[in-house]
Coordinates of C-alpha atoms in Angstrom, one line a residue:
M1 CA 25.8 19.4 16.8
S2 CA 22.5 21.1 17.5
D3 CA 20.0 22.2 14.8
A4 CA 16.8 24.3 15.3
V5 CA 14.3 24.2 12.5
T6 CA 10.9 25.7 12.2
T7 CA 8.1 23.2 11.5
P8 CA 4.3 23.4 11.3
S9 CA 2.2 23.1 14.4
G10 CA 0.2 26.2 15.1
S11 CA -1.6 25.8 18.4
N12 CA -2.3 22.2 17.7
K13 CA 0.2 20.1 19.7
G14 CA -0.9 17.0 17.9
K15 CA 0.4 18.3 14.7
I16 CA 3.8 18.8 16.3
A17 CA 3.9 15.1 17.3
I18 CA 2.9 14.1 13.8
A19 CA 5.6 16.3 12.4
V20 CA 8.2 14.5 14.5
I21 CA 7.0 11.1 13.2
V22 CA 7.1 12.3 9.6
I23 CA 10.6 13.6 10.1
L24 CA 11.8 10.4 11.6
A25 CA 10.3 8.4 8.7
A26 CA 12.6 10.4 6.4
L27 CA 15.6 9.2 8.4
Y28 CA 15.2 5.8 6.8
F29 CA 16.9 7.0 3.7
A30 CA 20.0 7.8 5.8
A31 CA 19.8 4.6 7.7
S32 CA 19.8 2.5 4.5
W33 CA 21.9 4.4 2.1
F34 CA 23.7 7.5 3.4
M35 CA 26.3 8.6 5.9
N36 CA 25.4 10.8 8.8
S37 CA 26.2 14.1 7.1
Q38 CA 23.6 13.2 4.4
A39 CA 21.2 11.9 7.0
E40 CA 21.0 15.4 8.5
A41 CA 20.3 16.8 5.0
K42 CA 17.4 14.4 4.7
V43 CA 16.0 15.5 8.0
V44 CA 16.2 19.2 7.1
E45 CA 14.6 18.5 3.7
A46 CA 11.7 16.7 5.4
I47 CA 11.2 19.5 7.9
E48 CA 11.3 22.2 5.1
T49 CA 8.7 20.2 3.1
I50 CA 6.3 20.1 6.1
E51 CA 6.9 23.8 6.7
E52 CA 5.9 24.6 3.1
E53 CA 2.7 22.7 3.3
S54 CA 1.2 24.3 6.5
D55 CA 1.5 27.2 8.9
G56 CA 3.0 26.8 12.3
D57 CA 5.6 27.9 14.8
A58 CA 7.2 24.8 16.1
V59 CA 11.0 24.5 16.7
I60 CA 12.6 21.1 16.8
T61 CA 16.1 20.8 18.1
Y62 CA 18.3 17.7 18.5
D63 CA 21.8 16.9 19.6
S64 CA 22.8 14.3 17.0
I65 CA 21.6 11.7 14.5
D66 CA 22.8 8.1 14.5
S67 CA 22.1 5.8 11.6
S68 CA 22.8 2.1 10.9
L69 CA 23.1 0.5 7.5
F70 CA 22.9 -3.0 9.0
S71 CA 19.8 -2.5 11.1
S72 CA 18.0 0.0 8.8
S73 CA 17.5 2.3 11.7
A74 CA 18.0 6.0 12.5
T75 CA 17.9 7.8 15.9
L76 CA 17.5 11.4 16.9
N77 CA 19.3 12.1 20.2
G78 CA 18.4 14.8 22.6
V79 CA 15.2 15.9 21.0
Q80 CA 13.2 18.9 22.1
V81 CA 10.0 20.3 20.5
S82 CA 8.9 23.9 21.3
S83 CA 6.5 26.4 20.0
K84 CA 7.3 30.1 19.4
S85 CA 3.8 31.0 20.7
E86 CA 3.4 28.4 23.4
G87 CA 6.9 27.7 24.7
D88 CA 8.4 24.3 25.3
I89 CA 6.2 21.3 24.5
F90 CA 8.2 18.1 25.2
K91 CA 11.7 16.6 25.2
A92 CA 13.0 13.0 24.8
D93 CA 16.3 11.3 25.3
N94 CA 16.0 9.7 21.9
I95 CA 13.5 8.8 19.2
T96 CA 14.3 5.8 16.9
V97 CA 12.7 4.6 13.7
V98 CA 13.4 1.2 12.1
M99 CA 12.0 0.4 8.6
E100 CA 12.7 -2.7 6.6
G101 CA 11.5 -3.7 3.1
Y102 CA 11.0 -0.1 2.1
T103 CA 11.7 1.5 -1.3
E104 CA 11.4 5.2 -1.8
N105 CA 8.2 6.1 -3.8
E106 CA 7.5 2.4 -4.5
R107 CA 6.9 0.4 -1.3
L108 CA 6.0 1.1 2.3
P109 CA 8.0 -0.9 4.9
D110 CA 7.0 -4.4 5.6
N111 CA 8.5 -4.0 9.1
F112 CA 8.3 -0.8 11.1
S113 CA 9.2 0.3 14.6
L114 CA 9.1 3.7 16.3
S115 CA 10.3 4.2 19.9
V116 CA 10.5 7.2 22.2
K117 CA 12.6 7.1 25.3
N118 CA 12.2 9.2 28.4
L119 CA 9.5 11.5 27.0
Q120 CA 8.9 14.5 29.3
I121 CA 6.0 16.9 28.8
L122 CA 7.1 20.5 29.3
N123 CA 4.1 22.6 28.3
E124 CA 2.2 23.9 31.3
E125 CA -1.2 24.0 29.6
L126 CA -0.7 20.4 28.3
L127 CA 0.4 19.3 31.8
A128 CA -2.7 20.9 33.3
D129 CA -4.9 19.1 30.9
M130 CA -3.3 15.8 31.6
S131 CA -3.5 16.3 35.4
S132 CA -7.0 17.6 35.5
F133 CA -8.6 14.1 35.8
A134 CA -6.4 12.3 38.4
E135 CA -4.3 15.1 39.8
V136 CA -0.9 13.7 38.6
D137 CA 2.1 15.9 38.0
Y138 CA 3.4 14.3 34.9
R139 CA 6.7 16.2 35.1
E140 CA 7.6 13.6 37.7
H141 CA 6.6 10.7 35.5
P142 CA 8.5 10.4 32.2
M143 CA 7.2 8.1 29.6
D144 CA 8.5 5.5 27.1
F145 CA 6.6 4.6 24.0
Q146 CA 7.1 2.0 21.3
F147 CA 4.9 1.0 18.3
G148 CA 5.7 -1.5 15.6
Y149 CA 4.3 -3.9 13.0
D150 CA 5.7 -6.9 11.1
F151 CA 4.2 -8.2 7.8
D152 CA 5.1 -11.9 7.3
S153 CA 4.4 -12.7 3.7
G154 CA 5.2 -16.4 4.3
K155 CA 2.5 -16.8 7.0
D156 CA 0.3 -14.1 5.4
E157 CA 0.1 -12.4 8.8
L158 CA 0.4 -8.9 10.2
A159 CA 1.5 -8.6 13.8
S160 CA 1.4 -5.3 15.7
N161 CA 2.8 -4.3 19.1
L162 CA 2.2 -1.2 21.2
T163 CA 3.9 -0.4 24.6
W164 CA 3.4 2.6 26.7
S165 CA 4.9 3.0 30.2
T166 CA 4.7 5.9 32.6
E167 CA 7.4 5.8 35.4
G168 CA 5.8 5.4 38.8
L169 CA 2.3 4.9 37.4
S170 CA 1.7 2.0 35.0
S171 CA 2.8 0.1 31.9
L172 CA 0.6 -1.1 29.1
N173 CA 1.3 -3.6 26.3
H174 CA -1.0 -4.5 23.4
E175 CA -0.3 -7.2 20.8
M176 CA -2.5 -8.2 17.8
T177 CA -2.2 -10.6 14.9
L178 CA -4.3 -10.7 11.7
S179 CA -4.2 -13.2 8.9
D180 CA -5.1 -13.3 5.2
V181 CA -3.8 -9.8 5.0
S182 CA -1.8 -10.0 1.7
G183 CA -4.6 -8.8 -0.5
G184 CA -5.2 -5.7 1.6
W185 CA -1.4 -5.1 2.1
E186 CA -0.7 -5.3 -1.6
A187 CA -3.6 -3.0 -2.4
V188 CA -2.1 -0.4 -0.2
Q189 CA 1.3 -0.9 -1.8
A190 CA -0.2 -0.6 -5.3
A191 CA -1.9 2.7 -4.4
Y192 CA 1.4 3.9 -2.9
R193 CA 3.3 3.2 -6.1
E194 CA 0.6 4.7 -8.3
N195 CA 0.9 7.9 -6.2
S196 CA 4.7 8.0 -6.4
G197 CA 5.2 7.6 -2.7
S198 CA 2.1 9.4 -1.4
T199 CA -0.4 7.9 1.0
D200 CA -3.0 10.5 0.0
F201 CA -5.1 7.9 -1.6
T202 CA -7.9 8.7 -4.1
P203 CA -11.5 7.5 -3.3
A204 CA -11.1 4.7 -5.9
Q205 CA -7.9 3.5 -4.3
Q206 CA -9.5 3.6 -0.9
Q207 CA -12.4 1.6 -2.1
A208 CA -10.0 -1.0 -3.6
I209 CA -8.2 -1.3 -0.3
Q210 CA -11.4 -1.6 1.7
T211 CA -12.6 -4.4 -0.6
E212 CA -9.5 -6.4 -0.1
L213 CA -9.6 -5.8 3.7
Q214 CA -12.9 -7.7 3.9
S215 CA -10.8 -10.8 3.5
V216 CA -8.7 -10.1 6.6
R217 CA -9.2 -12.5 9.5
F218 CA -8.7 -11.8 13.2
N219 CA -6.3 -14.2 15.0
R220 CA -5.5 -13.0 18.4
T221 CA -5.0 -9.9 20.6
Q222 CA -3.6 -9.6 24.1
L223 CA -3.6 -6.6 26.5
R224 CA -1.3 -6.6 29.5
Y225 CA -1.6 -3.8 32.1
E226 CA 0.6 -3.5 35.2
N227 CA -0.4 -1.0 37.8
D228 CA 2.0 1.0 39.9
G229 CA -0.4 3.4 41.6
E230 CA -2.4 4.7 38.6
V231 CA -5.6 2.7 39.3
E232 CA -5.9 4.1 42.8
L233 CA -5.4 7.6 41.6
V234 CA -8.0 7.2 38.9
M235 CA -10.6 5.6 41.1
E236 CA -10.2 8.3 43.7
A237 CA -10.7 11.0 41.1
V238 CA -13.8 9.3 39.6
A239 CA -15.2 8.7 43.1
R240 CA -14.6 12.3 44.0
N241 CA -16.3 13.6 40.8
N242 CA -19.3 11.4 41.5
G243 CA -19.6 12.4 45.2
V244 CA -18.9 8.8 46.5
T245 CA -15.9 7.1 48.2
A246 CA -13.5 4.9 46.3
D247 CA -15.0 1.8 48.1
Q248 CA -18.5 2.8 47.1
L249 CA -17.3 3.2 43.5
K250 CA -15.8 -0.2 43.5
A251 CA -19.0 -1.7 44.8
Q252 CA -21.0 0.0 42.1
F253 CA -18.6 -1.2 39.4
L254 CA -18.6 -4.8 40.6
A255 CA -22.4 -4.9 40.8
G256 CA -22.8 -3.6 37.2
M257 CA -20.1 -6.1 36.0
E258 CA -21.9 -9.1 37.7
Q259 CA -25.1 -8.1 35.9
Q260 CA -23.3 -8.5 32.6
L261 CA -21.0 -11.4 33.4
G262 CA -22.6 -13.2 36.3
D263 CA -20.3 -15.5 38.3
S264 CA -18.1 -16.4 35.4
E265 CA -14.3 -16.9 35.6
V266 CA -13.9 -13.6 33.7
A267 CA -15.9 -11.8 36.3
G268 CA -13.9 -13.4 39.1
E269 CA -10.6 -12.3 37.7
I270 CA -11.8 -8.7 37.1
R271 CA -13.1 -8.6 40.7
A272 CA -9.7 -9.8 42.0
F273 CA -8.0 -7.0 40.0
I274 CA -10.4 -4.3 41.3
E275 CA -9.9 -5.4 44.8
D276 CA -6.1 -5.6 44.6
P277 CA -5.0 -3.9 41.4
K278 CA -1.6 -5.3 40.4
Q279 CA -1.6 -6.8 36.9
L280 CA -4.4 -7.6 34.4
L281 CA -3.9 -9.8 31.3
V282 CA -6.8 -9.9 28.8
T283 CA -6.5 -12.3 25.9
I284 CA -8.9 -12.8 22.9
E285 CA -8.0 -15.9 20.9
P286 CA -10.9 -17.7 19.1
E287 CA -10.5 -21.4 18.2
E288 CA -10.3 -20.4 14.5
P289 CA -9.5 -16.9 13.1
L290 CA -12.7 -14.8 12.7
S291 CA -13.7 -13.0 9.5
M292 CA -14.8 -9.4 9.5
E293 CA -18.4 -10.6 9.1
E294 CA -18.1 -12.9 12.2
L295 CA -16.6 -10.0 14.2
T296 CA -19.7 -7.9 13.3
Q297 CA -21.9 -10.7 14.5
V298 CA -20.1 -10.8 17.8
S299 CA -20.6 -7.0 18.1
M300 CA -24.3 -7.6 17.6
M301 CA -24.3 -10.2 20.4
L302 CA -22.8 -7.7 22.8
M303 CA -25.3 -5.1 21.8
M304 CA -28.1 -7.5 22.5
G305 CA -26.7 -8.4 25.9
A306 CA -25.5 -11.9 24.9
T307 CA -22.2 -11.3 26.7
A308 CA -21.6 -15.0 27.6
D309 CA -22.1 -16.1 24.0
A310 CA -19.8 -13.4 22.7
T311 CA -17.1 -14.3 25.3
R312 CA -17.2 -17.9 24.2
V313 CA -16.9 -17.1 20.5
L314 CA -14.1 -14.7 21.0
G315 CA -12.2 -17.1 23.3
L316 CA -11.9 -14.3 25.9
T317 CA -9.8 -15.0 29.0
V318 CA -8.8 -12.7 31.8
D319 CA -6.0 -13.3 34.4
A320 CA -5.4 -11.0 37.3
N321 CA -2.4 -10.4 39.5

């Protein structure tokens, strides 16, 4: 079955994307407690709520909704987002949300995942903006996106993961782990309960959350980038905009990098990637988790040019190809 519902967007395409995410969040109720017929009612209810709270002319259509009681997940299949004033915006094969540990109006999910498969940009203006830098026709390069987080109360850790891949260009994966997060996490949950399920926190609630977040410690982060032609396109575009060749641009970049990093192992790995861009893995893993104050001190080191000292404290390693 296909449904078309007007939702808020105006000329701001970002609001359309946000609206889609909000709609998907509402699907959790169906995934946990309801059959598919009621799932669709929840989606329509969420869309109508958004519509009441803002202007806009977006139309969201979908082919079907799948929900699972056992995995606490819900999926919109055959999604397309359009604008009455601007035409088609994007379409995707499916958009899935998974939320665990969630209670309506009482608790935000301890585990959350949102994924979009085969996202294709359709709006000509948006395509032109995206292509203006590196002259890439993104109609030929569909994208997959996934974001998630997992709060582990036993370890008192919060782990997040973000993956973005563009067919025929590149893929990017980012992971991060924080510890001593329970104070901040529960402060957020308490504010959510006080607001009866709203994240529109008051200044006092925000201050309470910020105070608790000062106890959070940074454990580890890792960024993995795999190139499939994107780096070459970007370097050619930057070189062209600066009136130099791609080889000249590489030489300029490497000279500037060596001034900052010298002949360190990190500099050597970055050089290897620039000269033959295949894969780059950047890991920051200090010997002991760093407090927010210690991270601020590292930022000061970088600002003062003490790059080698900051690299050592952070436990920064880079591996190329």
